[in-house]
């Protein structure tokens, strides 16, 4: 039962922030594959909630973005240059899945298309970040 609590902790942390979940998984001594899957799953849940269910959050963010010029900032430049694909691939790393999903919706992305690209970005970055931390841990333990 203890393993399920560890996995649930990684999923919960990933709902908030992917960057937080992966080190937590290693601190809890989970296998890197389990960490990658659990962290991706949590971020996918967060993106899905924002894209499909959190209408009031989207409306609040859209009003906030309208006050600021929505073409400002890094995500605005990515949106201008690469569209929904670039936003979906970059936002899990740069802003986190929930905020990236909300930004995509506020920029007018179609929800299903945004969700597909967010899932791809989340899976890619979960794998890359987990592998990077695992490689770093292997390198670190080889010196000790």
Short mmCIF file of C-alpha atoms in Angstrom, two decimals:
data_model
loop_
_atom_site.label_atom_id
_atom_site.label_comp_id
_atom_site.label_asym_id
_atom_site.label_seq_id
_atom_site.Cartn_x
_atom_site.Cartn_y
_atom_site.Cartn_z
CA UNK A 1 0.00 0.00 0.00
CA UNK A 2 2.93 2.32 0.67
CA UNK A 3 3.92 2.33 -3.02
CA UNK A 4 0.47 3.62 -4.00
CA UNK A 5 0.79 6.52 -1.57
CA UNK A 6 4.14 7.42 -3.11
CA UNK A 7 2.69 7.25 -6.62
CA UNK A 8 -0.32 9.33 -5.53
CA UNK A 9 2.08 11.92 -4.08
CA UNK A 10 3.92 12.19 -7.39
CA UNK A 11 0.63 12.49 -9.29
CA UNK A 12 -0.60 15.17 -6.89
CA UNK A 13 2.63 17.12 -7.13
CA UNK A 14 2.52 16.87 -10.91
CA UNK A 15 -0.98 18.29 -10.99
CA UNK A 16 0.55 21.41 -9.50
CA UNK A 17 3.92 21.39 -11.25
CA UNK A 18 5.83 18.85 -13.33
CA UNK A 19 9.18 20.19 -12.13
CA UNK A 20 8.23 19.40 -8.54
CA UNK A 21 6.92 15.87 -9.14
CA UNK A 22 10.00 14.30 -10.71
CA UNK A 23 12.46 15.11 -7.90
CA UNK A 24 9.80 14.07 -5.40
CA UNK A 25 9.52 10.68 -7.10
CA UNK A 26 13.27 10.18 -6.82
CA UNK A 27 13.23 11.32 -3.19
CA UNK A 28 10.53 8.70 -2.55
CA UNK A 29 12.77 6.11 -4.26
CA UNK A 30 10.34 5.21 -7.02
CA UNK A 31 11.53 3.59 -10.24
CA UNK A 32 12.20 6.18 -12.99
CA UNK A 33 9.58 4.64 -15.32
CA UNK A 34 6.96 4.90 -12.57
CA UNK A 35 8.00 8.50 -11.93
CA UNK A 36 7.69 9.42 -15.61
CA UNK A 37 4.27 7.79 -15.96
CA UNK A 38 2.89 9.21 -12.70
CA UNK A 39 4.18 12.71 -13.35
CA UNK A 40 2.82 12.68 -16.91
CA UNK A 41 -0.53 11.40 -15.66
CA UNK A 42 -0.84 14.17 -13.07
CA UNK A 43 0.01 16.90 -15.57
CA UNK A 44 -2.44 15.45 -18.10
CA UNK A 45 -5.17 15.54 -15.45
CA UNK A 46 -4.38 19.19 -14.71
CA UNK A 47 -4.42 20.14 -18.39
CA UNK A 48 -7.70 18.29 -18.99
CA UNK A 49 -9.39 19.98 -16.04
CA UNK A 50 -8.32 23.43 -17.22
CA UNK A 51 -9.16 22.80 -20.88
CA UNK A 52 -12.46 20.99 -20.49
CA UNK A 53 -13.88 21.68 -17.02
CA UNK A 54 -12.57 24.86 -15.45
CA UNK A 55 -14.68 27.37 -17.35
CA UNK A 56 -14.56 30.00 -14.60
CA UNK A 57 -10.76 29.72 -14.37
CA UNK A 58 -10.49 30.09 -18.13
CA UNK A 59 -12.80 33.11 -18.10
CA UNK A 60 -10.80 34.76 -15.30
CA UNK A 61 -7.54 34.14 -17.12
CA UNK A 62 -8.96 35.39 -20.41
CA UNK A 63 -10.04 38.63 -18.76
CA UNK A 64 -6.63 38.96 -17.15
CA UNK A 65 -4.89 38.26 -20.45
CA UNK A 66 -7.07 40.83 -22.23
CA UNK A 67 -5.90 43.47 -19.76
CA UNK A 68 -2.33 42.61 -20.58
CA UNK A 69 -1.60 42.43 -24.24
CA UNK A 70 -1.97 38.72 -24.90
CA UNK A 71 0.84 38.77 -27.42
CA UNK A 72 3.37 39.80 -24.76
CA UNK A 73 5.77 37.38 -23.16
CA UNK A 74 7.39 34.12 -24.06
CA UNK A 75 4.14 32.17 -24.55
CA UNK A 76 2.80 34.90 -26.83
CA UNK A 77 5.91 34.70 -28.99
CA UNK A 78 5.70 30.92 -29.11
CA UNK A 79 2.00 31.18 -30.05
CA UNK A 80 2.75 33.69 -32.82
CA UNK A 81 5.55 31.60 -34.27
CA UNK A 82 4.44 27.98 -33.73
CA UNK A 83 0.73 28.07 -32.83
CA UNK A 84 -0.98 25.39 -30.79
CA UNK A 85 1.74 22.82 -31.51
CA UNK A 86 4.50 25.00 -30.11
CA UNK A 87 2.43 26.02 -27.11
CA UNK A 88 1.49 22.42 -26.37
CA UNK A 89 5.08 21.25 -26.59
CA UNK A 90 6.70 24.17 -24.73
CA UNK A 91 4.24 25.06 -22.00
CA UNK A 92 4.61 21.92 -19.84
CA UNK A 93 8.26 22.85 -19.41
CA UNK A 94 8.04 26.65 -19.32
CA UNK A 95 4.81 27.46 -17.49
CA UNK A 96 3.43 24.13 -16.30
CA UNK A 97 0.54 22.25 -17.82
CA UNK A 98 -2.37 24.03 -16.09
CA UNK A 99 -1.22 27.54 -16.92
CA UNK A 100 -0.12 26.51 -20.41
CA UNK A 101 -3.55 25.01 -21.07
CA UNK A 102 -5.27 28.14 -19.81
CA UNK A 103 -3.04 30.33 -21.96
CA UNK A 104 -3.80 28.17 -25.01
CA UNK A 105 -7.53 28.45 -24.44
CA UNK A 106 -7.23 32.21 -23.92
CA UNK A 107 -5.37 32.47 -27.25
CA UNK A 108 -8.32 30.74 -28.92
CA UNK A 109 -6.95 27.22 -29.41
CA UNK A 110 -9.49 24.49 -30.08
CA UNK A 111 -9.77 22.48 -26.84
CA UNK A 112 -9.30 19.01 -28.35
CA UNK A 113 -6.33 20.07 -30.48
CA UNK A 114 -4.75 21.85 -27.52
CA UNK A 115 -5.28 18.82 -25.30
CA UNK A 116 -3.64 16.47 -27.82
CA UNK A 117 -0.55 18.67 -28.14
CA UNK A 118 -0.41 19.26 -24.39
CA UNK A 119 -0.45 15.50 -23.80
CA UNK A 120 2.36 15.02 -26.30
CA UNK A 121 4.39 17.80 -24.66
CA UNK A 122 3.74 16.47 -21.17
CA UNK A 123 4.78 12.93 -22.09
CA UNK A 124 7.91 14.14 -23.89
CA UNK A 125 9.04 16.44 -21.07
CA UNK A 126 8.20 13.92 -18.34
CA UNK A 127 10.39 11.38 -20.09
CA UNK A 128 13.23 13.81 -20.77
CA UNK A 129 13.27 15.30 -17.27
CA UNK A 130 13.01 11.91 -15.57
CA UNK A 131 15.83 10.52 -17.72
CA UNK A 132 17.98 13.58 -17.01
CA UNK A 133 17.51 13.26 -13.25
CA UNK A 134 18.13 9.49 -13.40
CA UNK A 135 21.33 10.01 -15.38
CA UNK A 136 22.44 12.65 -12.92
CA UNK A 137 21.76 10.35 -10.00
CA UNK A 138 23.71 7.53 -11.66
CA UNK A 139 26.62 9.89 -12.30
CA UNK A 140 26.50 11.18 -8.76
CA UNK A 141 26.47 7.72 -7.19
CA UNK A 142 29.35 6.54 -9.38
CA UNK A 143 31.60 9.20 -7.81
CA UNK A 144 30.68 8.27 -4.26
#
